[in-house]
XYZ file of C-alpha atoms in Angstrom:
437
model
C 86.380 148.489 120.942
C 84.739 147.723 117.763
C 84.130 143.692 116.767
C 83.738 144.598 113.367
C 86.390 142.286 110.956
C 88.933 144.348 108.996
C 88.741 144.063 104.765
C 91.182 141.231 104.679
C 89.925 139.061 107.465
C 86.907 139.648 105.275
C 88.309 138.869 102.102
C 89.720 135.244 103.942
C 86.601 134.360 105.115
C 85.088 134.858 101.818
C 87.423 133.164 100.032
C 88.727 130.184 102.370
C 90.463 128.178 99.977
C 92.819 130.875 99.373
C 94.291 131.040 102.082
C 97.427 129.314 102.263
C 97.081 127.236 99.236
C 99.820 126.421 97.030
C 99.911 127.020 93.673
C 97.947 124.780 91.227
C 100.436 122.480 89.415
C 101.271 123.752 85.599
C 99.883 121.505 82.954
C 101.449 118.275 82.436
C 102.184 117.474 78.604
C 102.754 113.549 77.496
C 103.599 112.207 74.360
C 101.583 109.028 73.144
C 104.501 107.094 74.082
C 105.161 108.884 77.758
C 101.455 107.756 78.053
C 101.505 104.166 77.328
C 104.871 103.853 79.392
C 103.091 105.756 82.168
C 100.040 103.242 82.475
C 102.268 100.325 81.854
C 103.963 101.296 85.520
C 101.036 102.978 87.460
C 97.868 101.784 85.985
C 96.591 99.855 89.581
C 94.428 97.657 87.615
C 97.671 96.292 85.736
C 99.072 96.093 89.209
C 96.556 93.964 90.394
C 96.836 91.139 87.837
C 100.501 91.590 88.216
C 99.900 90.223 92.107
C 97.655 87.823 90.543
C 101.185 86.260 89.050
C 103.226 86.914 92.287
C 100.060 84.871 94.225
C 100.039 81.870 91.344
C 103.895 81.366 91.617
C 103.200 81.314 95.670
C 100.341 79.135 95.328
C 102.959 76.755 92.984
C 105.704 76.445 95.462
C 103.071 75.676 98.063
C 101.837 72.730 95.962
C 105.623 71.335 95.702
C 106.089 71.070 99.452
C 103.090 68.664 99.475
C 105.760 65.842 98.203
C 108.639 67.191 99.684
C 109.529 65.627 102.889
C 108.750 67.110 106.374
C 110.600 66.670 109.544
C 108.623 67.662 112.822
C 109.949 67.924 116.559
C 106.998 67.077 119.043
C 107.501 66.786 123.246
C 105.559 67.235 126.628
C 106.414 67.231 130.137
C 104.112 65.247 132.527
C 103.821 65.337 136.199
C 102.386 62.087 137.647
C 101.176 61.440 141.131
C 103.221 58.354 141.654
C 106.048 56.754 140.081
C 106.129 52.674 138.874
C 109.315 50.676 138.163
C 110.459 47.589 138.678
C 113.111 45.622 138.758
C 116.265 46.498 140.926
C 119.794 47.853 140.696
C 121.283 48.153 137.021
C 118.427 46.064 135.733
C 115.707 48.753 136.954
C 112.879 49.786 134.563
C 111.052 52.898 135.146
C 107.166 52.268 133.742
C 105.640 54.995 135.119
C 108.171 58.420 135.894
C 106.466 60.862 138.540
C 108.621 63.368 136.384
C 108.111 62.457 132.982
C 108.914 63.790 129.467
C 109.283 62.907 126.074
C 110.955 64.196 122.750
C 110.146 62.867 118.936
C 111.944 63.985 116.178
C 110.104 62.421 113.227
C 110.820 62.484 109.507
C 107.841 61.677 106.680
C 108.721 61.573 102.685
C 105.071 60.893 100.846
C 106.084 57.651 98.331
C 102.943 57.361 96.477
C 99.334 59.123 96.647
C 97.477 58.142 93.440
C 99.727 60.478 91.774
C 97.194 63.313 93.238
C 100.257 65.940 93.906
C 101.800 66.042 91.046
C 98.808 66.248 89.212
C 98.105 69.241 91.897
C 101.840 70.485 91.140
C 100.961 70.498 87.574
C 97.786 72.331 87.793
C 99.820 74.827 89.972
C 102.586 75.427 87.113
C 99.822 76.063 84.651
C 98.088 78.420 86.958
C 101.302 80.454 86.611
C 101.067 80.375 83.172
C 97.191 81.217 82.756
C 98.611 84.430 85.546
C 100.870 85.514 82.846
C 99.039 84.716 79.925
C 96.208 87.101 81.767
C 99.196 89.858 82.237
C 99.999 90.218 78.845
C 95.726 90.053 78.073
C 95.616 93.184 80.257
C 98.745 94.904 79.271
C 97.187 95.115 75.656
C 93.448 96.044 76.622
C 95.510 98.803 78.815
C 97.651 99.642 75.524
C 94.711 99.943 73.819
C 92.333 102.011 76.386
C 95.272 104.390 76.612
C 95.807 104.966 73.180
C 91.984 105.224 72.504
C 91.357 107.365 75.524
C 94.702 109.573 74.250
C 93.866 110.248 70.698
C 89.890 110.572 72.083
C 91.874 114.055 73.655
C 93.608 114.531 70.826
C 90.136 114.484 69.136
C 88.724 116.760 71.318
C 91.231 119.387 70.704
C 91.115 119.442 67.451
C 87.308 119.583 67.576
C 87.631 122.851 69.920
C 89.616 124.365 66.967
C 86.881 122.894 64.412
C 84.022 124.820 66.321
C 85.695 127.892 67.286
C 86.602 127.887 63.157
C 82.681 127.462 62.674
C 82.607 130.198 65.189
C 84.874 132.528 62.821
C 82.834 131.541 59.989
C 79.253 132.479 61.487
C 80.818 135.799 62.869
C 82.247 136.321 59.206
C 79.041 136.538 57.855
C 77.520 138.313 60.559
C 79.574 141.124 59.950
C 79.000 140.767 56.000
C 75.619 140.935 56.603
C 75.391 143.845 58.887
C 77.730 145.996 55.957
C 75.062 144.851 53.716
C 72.317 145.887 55.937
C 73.525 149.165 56.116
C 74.252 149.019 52.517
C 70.436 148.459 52.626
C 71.199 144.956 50.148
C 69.728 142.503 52.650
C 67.014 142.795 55.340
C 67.332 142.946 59.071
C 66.739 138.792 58.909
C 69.825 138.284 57.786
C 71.628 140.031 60.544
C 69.027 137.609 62.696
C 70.095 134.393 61.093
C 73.524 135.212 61.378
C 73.332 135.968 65.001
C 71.568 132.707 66.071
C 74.189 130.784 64.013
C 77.256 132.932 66.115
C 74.797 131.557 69.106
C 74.859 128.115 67.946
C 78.582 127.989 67.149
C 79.614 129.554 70.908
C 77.417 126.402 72.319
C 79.034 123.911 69.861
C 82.182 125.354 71.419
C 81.491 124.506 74.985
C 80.302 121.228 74.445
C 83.623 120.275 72.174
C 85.641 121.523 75.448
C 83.268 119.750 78.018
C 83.647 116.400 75.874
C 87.195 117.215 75.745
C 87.256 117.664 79.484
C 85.623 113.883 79.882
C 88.174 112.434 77.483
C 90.968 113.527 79.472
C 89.457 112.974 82.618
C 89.271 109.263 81.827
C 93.051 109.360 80.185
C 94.053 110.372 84.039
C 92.369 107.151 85.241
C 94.297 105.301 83.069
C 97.577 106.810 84.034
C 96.836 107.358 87.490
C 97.769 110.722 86.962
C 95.790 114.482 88.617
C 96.181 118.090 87.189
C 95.599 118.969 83.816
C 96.920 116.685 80.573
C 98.414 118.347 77.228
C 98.229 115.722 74.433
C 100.413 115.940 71.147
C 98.854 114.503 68.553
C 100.730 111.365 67.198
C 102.390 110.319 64.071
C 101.866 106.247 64.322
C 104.615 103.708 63.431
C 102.526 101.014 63.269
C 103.529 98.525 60.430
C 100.858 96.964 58.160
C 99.240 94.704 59.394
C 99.378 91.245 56.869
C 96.680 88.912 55.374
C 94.126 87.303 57.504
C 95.609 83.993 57.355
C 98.809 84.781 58.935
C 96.824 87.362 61.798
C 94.532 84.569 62.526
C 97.228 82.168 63.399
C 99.079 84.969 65.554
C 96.066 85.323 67.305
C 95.882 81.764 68.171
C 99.073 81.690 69.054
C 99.674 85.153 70.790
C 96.341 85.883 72.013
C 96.284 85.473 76.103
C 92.873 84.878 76.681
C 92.648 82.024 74.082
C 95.708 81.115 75.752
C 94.192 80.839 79.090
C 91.504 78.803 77.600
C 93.685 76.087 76.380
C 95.481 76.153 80.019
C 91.766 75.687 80.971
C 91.372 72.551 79.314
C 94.734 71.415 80.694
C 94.198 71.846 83.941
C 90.582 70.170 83.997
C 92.429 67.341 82.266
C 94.668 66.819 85.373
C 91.993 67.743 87.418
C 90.158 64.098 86.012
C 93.807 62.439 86.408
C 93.722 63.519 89.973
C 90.251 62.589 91.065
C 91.028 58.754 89.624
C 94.164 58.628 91.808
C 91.461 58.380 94.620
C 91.210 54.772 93.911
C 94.791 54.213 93.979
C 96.359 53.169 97.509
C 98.411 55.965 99.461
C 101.977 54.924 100.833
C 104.128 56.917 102.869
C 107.869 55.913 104.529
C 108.154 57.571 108.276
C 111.335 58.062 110.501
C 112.079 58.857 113.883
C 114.191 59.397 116.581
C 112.502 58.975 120.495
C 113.853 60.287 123.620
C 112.129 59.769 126.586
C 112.442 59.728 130.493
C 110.371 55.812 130.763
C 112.967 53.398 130.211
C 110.796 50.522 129.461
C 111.535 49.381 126.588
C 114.032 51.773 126.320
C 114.660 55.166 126.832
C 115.948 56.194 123.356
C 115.272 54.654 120.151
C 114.766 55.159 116.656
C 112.254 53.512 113.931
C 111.533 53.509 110.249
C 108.297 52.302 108.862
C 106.670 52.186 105.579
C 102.865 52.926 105.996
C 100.133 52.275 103.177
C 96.566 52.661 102.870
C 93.945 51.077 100.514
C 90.704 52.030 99.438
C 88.120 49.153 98.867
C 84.896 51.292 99.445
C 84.293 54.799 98.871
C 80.459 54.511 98.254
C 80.658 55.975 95.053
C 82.171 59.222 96.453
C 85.120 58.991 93.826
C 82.779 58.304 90.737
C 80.752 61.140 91.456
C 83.898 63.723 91.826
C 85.672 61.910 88.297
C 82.549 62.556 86.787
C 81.982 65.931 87.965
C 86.165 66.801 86.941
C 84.760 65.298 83.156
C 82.329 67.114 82.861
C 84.057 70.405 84.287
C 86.882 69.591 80.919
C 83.635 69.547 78.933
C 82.825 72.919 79.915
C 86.372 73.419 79.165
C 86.783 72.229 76.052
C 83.481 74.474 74.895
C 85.191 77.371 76.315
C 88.154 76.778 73.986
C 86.245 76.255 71.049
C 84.104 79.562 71.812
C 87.258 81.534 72.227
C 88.598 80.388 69.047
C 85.430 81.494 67.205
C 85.380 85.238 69.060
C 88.976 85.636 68.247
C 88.764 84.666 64.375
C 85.731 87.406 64.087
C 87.391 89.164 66.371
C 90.142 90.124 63.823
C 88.232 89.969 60.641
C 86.001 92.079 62.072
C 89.117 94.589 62.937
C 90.257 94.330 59.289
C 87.026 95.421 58.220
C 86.862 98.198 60.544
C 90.321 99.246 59.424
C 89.597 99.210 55.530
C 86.234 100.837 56.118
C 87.859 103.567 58.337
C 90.974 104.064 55.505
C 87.998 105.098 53.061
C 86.021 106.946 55.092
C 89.138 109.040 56.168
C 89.819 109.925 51.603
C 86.460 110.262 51.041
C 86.617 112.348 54.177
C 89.558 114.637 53.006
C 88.168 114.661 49.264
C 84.790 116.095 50.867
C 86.699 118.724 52.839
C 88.203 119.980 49.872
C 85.044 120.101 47.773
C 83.641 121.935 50.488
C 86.128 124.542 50.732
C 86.401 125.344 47.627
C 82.261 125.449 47.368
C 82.443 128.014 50.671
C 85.218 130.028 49.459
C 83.107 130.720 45.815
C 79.543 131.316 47.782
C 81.437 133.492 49.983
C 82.296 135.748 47.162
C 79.286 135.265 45.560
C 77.036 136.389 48.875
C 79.437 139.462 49.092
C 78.231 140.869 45.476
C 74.901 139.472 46.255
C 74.742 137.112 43.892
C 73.757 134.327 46.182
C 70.897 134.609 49.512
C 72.604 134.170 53.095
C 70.873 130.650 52.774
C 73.362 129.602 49.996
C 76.183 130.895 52.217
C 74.976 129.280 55.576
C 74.671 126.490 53.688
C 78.310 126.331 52.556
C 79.335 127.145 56.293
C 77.421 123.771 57.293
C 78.533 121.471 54.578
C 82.879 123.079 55.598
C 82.391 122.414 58.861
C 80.777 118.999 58.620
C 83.689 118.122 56.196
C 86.378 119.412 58.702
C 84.351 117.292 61.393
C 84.262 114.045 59.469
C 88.031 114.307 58.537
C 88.907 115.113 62.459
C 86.827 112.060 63.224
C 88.314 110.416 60.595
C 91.780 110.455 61.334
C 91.194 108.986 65.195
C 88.563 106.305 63.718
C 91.247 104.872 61.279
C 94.545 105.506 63.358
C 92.399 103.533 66.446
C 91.417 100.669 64.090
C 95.360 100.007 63.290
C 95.665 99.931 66.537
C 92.711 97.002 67.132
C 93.640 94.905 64.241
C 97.060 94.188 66.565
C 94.871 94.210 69.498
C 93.008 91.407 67.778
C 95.549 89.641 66.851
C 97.195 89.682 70.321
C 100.580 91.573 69.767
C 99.688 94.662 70.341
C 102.412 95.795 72.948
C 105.023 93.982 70.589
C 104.047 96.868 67.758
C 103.287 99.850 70.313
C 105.862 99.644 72.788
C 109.499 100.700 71.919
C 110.976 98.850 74.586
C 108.631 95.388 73.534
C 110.184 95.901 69.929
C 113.833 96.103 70.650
């Protein structure tokens, strides 16, 4: 019997992956607003400030039910080795029950603590609010990251089609210059240059799709998303933005993280309140009911008591915990006043960016056209040999850095729109259908 494999066993073991493997998924192609939708939902970074919210608004009803009122049930059963009464017939007292047991049913309301809870139940309500005010931080650096990461693969596409046009070009002349060589109108150098330029194009190629590759690779982290991503590229409504003034008081009024800053100084506030309620006496009002086998003094009862304690001597303990809560609101209070600054140059500086990326994108356009009218005359000229192949590569470098700079360009000023929002803090209110209506 022979043990050698047949063809296909061959072919399987050569190829393992092969075997029994689906498909590979076709192409998935979003729009710019699929994509923002799409991270808004899956993004697990989102999600996990999100839970951030659900564990402040846990956190706050756990605060409340420190001055809320608690009832407790508490018993035991005891087994003594001898059993004590006195007394005799109906006026018999049972001290000491070889079978005993006991049930307390007791009710406690907090009446007054320094004021310490509330101030806790205050902080608590403002965590939920520094939660959300975080949320809505995130949900526009995610807005943003998408939409840069989105028109980055929008980029490289239309860089792919910039260098494979470079590509035409160089291969253009290579064949012009071949004709001519046989034509015996140019030397054999010409061919030469022409042939490392084809060279240099194919490379400029591969490293537009590999940088294309990385952008989209990153989009998928955003989206949470596998397989291979088809962009469209976008037409922006994005209104204009308006004068500094009024962007720098959105920003201080929409912007979450200088929102969470003036929380911050809030909640150190009550955090001093709270540590100088130490000084102030605690008072609580109890209740109960008592059931009990021992029938001295009596076998069921109930009580009510008010119960107060009174600090006289802490050894300083309290001053040094105000003193630490002042100077944590001084840190505060800096914080503020820091975030206030960052935002303010935060959106001049995106103003800036956006006017300086408007020009760049005319002069941009005004070059390209410059240039191809320049290649499109040195062209002709290098075909009656007029001009040297230099004056026509030449011409190919100066199109193709226009068509570059224009490509570059239009993402550079449609992404600054976008960060002058960002900046001022309403970014998902101008990006998001569903946040506009």
């Amino acid at each position: 019997m022979s043990l050698r494999p047949s063809c296909g066993l061959l072919f399987l073991l050569a190829a393992p992956g092969l075997a029994g493997q689906s498909p590979p998924a076709p192409p998935v192609t979003l729009s710019l607003d699929q994509a923002l939708a799409r991270g808004l939902l899956a993004n697990p970074l989102l999600g996990r400030q999100r839970a951030e919210v659900t564990a402040a608004q846990a956190l706050k009803k756990g605060t409340l039910s420190q001055i809320l009122p608690r009832l407790t049930a508490t018993g035991g059963l005891i087994r003594n080795s001898k059993e004590v009464s006195f007394g005799s017939g109906e006026d018999a007292r049972t001290v000491l029950p070889e079978n005993d047991w006991n049930t307390r049913l007791i009710l406690q309301q907090p009446v007054f603590a320094g004021l310490r809870e509330q101030r806790a139940y205050q902080q608590s309500k403002e965590a939920v609010r520094s939660a959300e005010q975080g949320l809505r931080a995130a949900e526009d650096r995610l807005l943003l990251g998408v939409a840069r990461d989105y028109l980055q693969v929008v980029q490289g596409d239309l860089l792919v089609g910039v260098e494979r046009q470079s590509e035409e070009l160089a291969r253009r002349r290579l064949a012009q210059a071949r004709d001519l060589l046989e034509a015996g109108e140019v030397t054999r150098v010409d061919v030469l240059r022409a042939e490392a330029d084809v060279a240099a194009a194919e490379r400029a190629v591969a490293l537009a799709e590999r940088d294309r590759g990385v952008a989209a690779g990153q989009l998928r982290v955003d989206l949470a998303l596998e397989g291979e991503l088809l962009v469209e590229e976008p037409t922006l409504d994005v209104p204009e933005p308006p004068g500094e003034a009024e962007l720098l008081e959105r920003a201080e009024r929409a912007r979450g993280d200088l929102q969470q800053a003036v929380i911050g100084v809030h909640v150190a506030q009550l955090e001093v309140s709270k540590q100088k309620g130490f000084w102030l006496p605690v008072i609580t009002a109890d209740a109960g009911w008592i059931w009990q086998r021992t029938s001295f003094p009596a076998d069921r009862y109930g009580f009510a008591a008010l119960r107060f304690n009174v600090p006289l001597w802490q050894s300083g303990e309290v001053q040094s915990r105000v003193a630490l809560a002042r100077e944590r609101q001084r840190q505060a209070e800096l914080a503020l006043e820091d975030a206030r600054l960052r935002v303010r140059e935060d959106v001049r500086r995106a103003l800036l960016d956006a006017t300086t990326a408007r020009r760049y994108l005319k002069l941009a356009q005004e070059q390209l056209a410059a240039s191809q009218a320049e290649y499109d005359q040195v062209f002709e000229l290098y075909r009656s040999q007029e001009v040297t192949s230099l004056d026509a590569q030449s011409s190919e470098t100066s199109l193709n850095e226009a068509r570059r700079a224009v490509v570059n360009g239009r993402l550079a000023s449609a992404l600054a729109e976008l960060e002058v929002w960002f900046a001022a803090g309403d970014l998902k209110s101008v990006l998001v259908k569903e946040a506009r209506q």
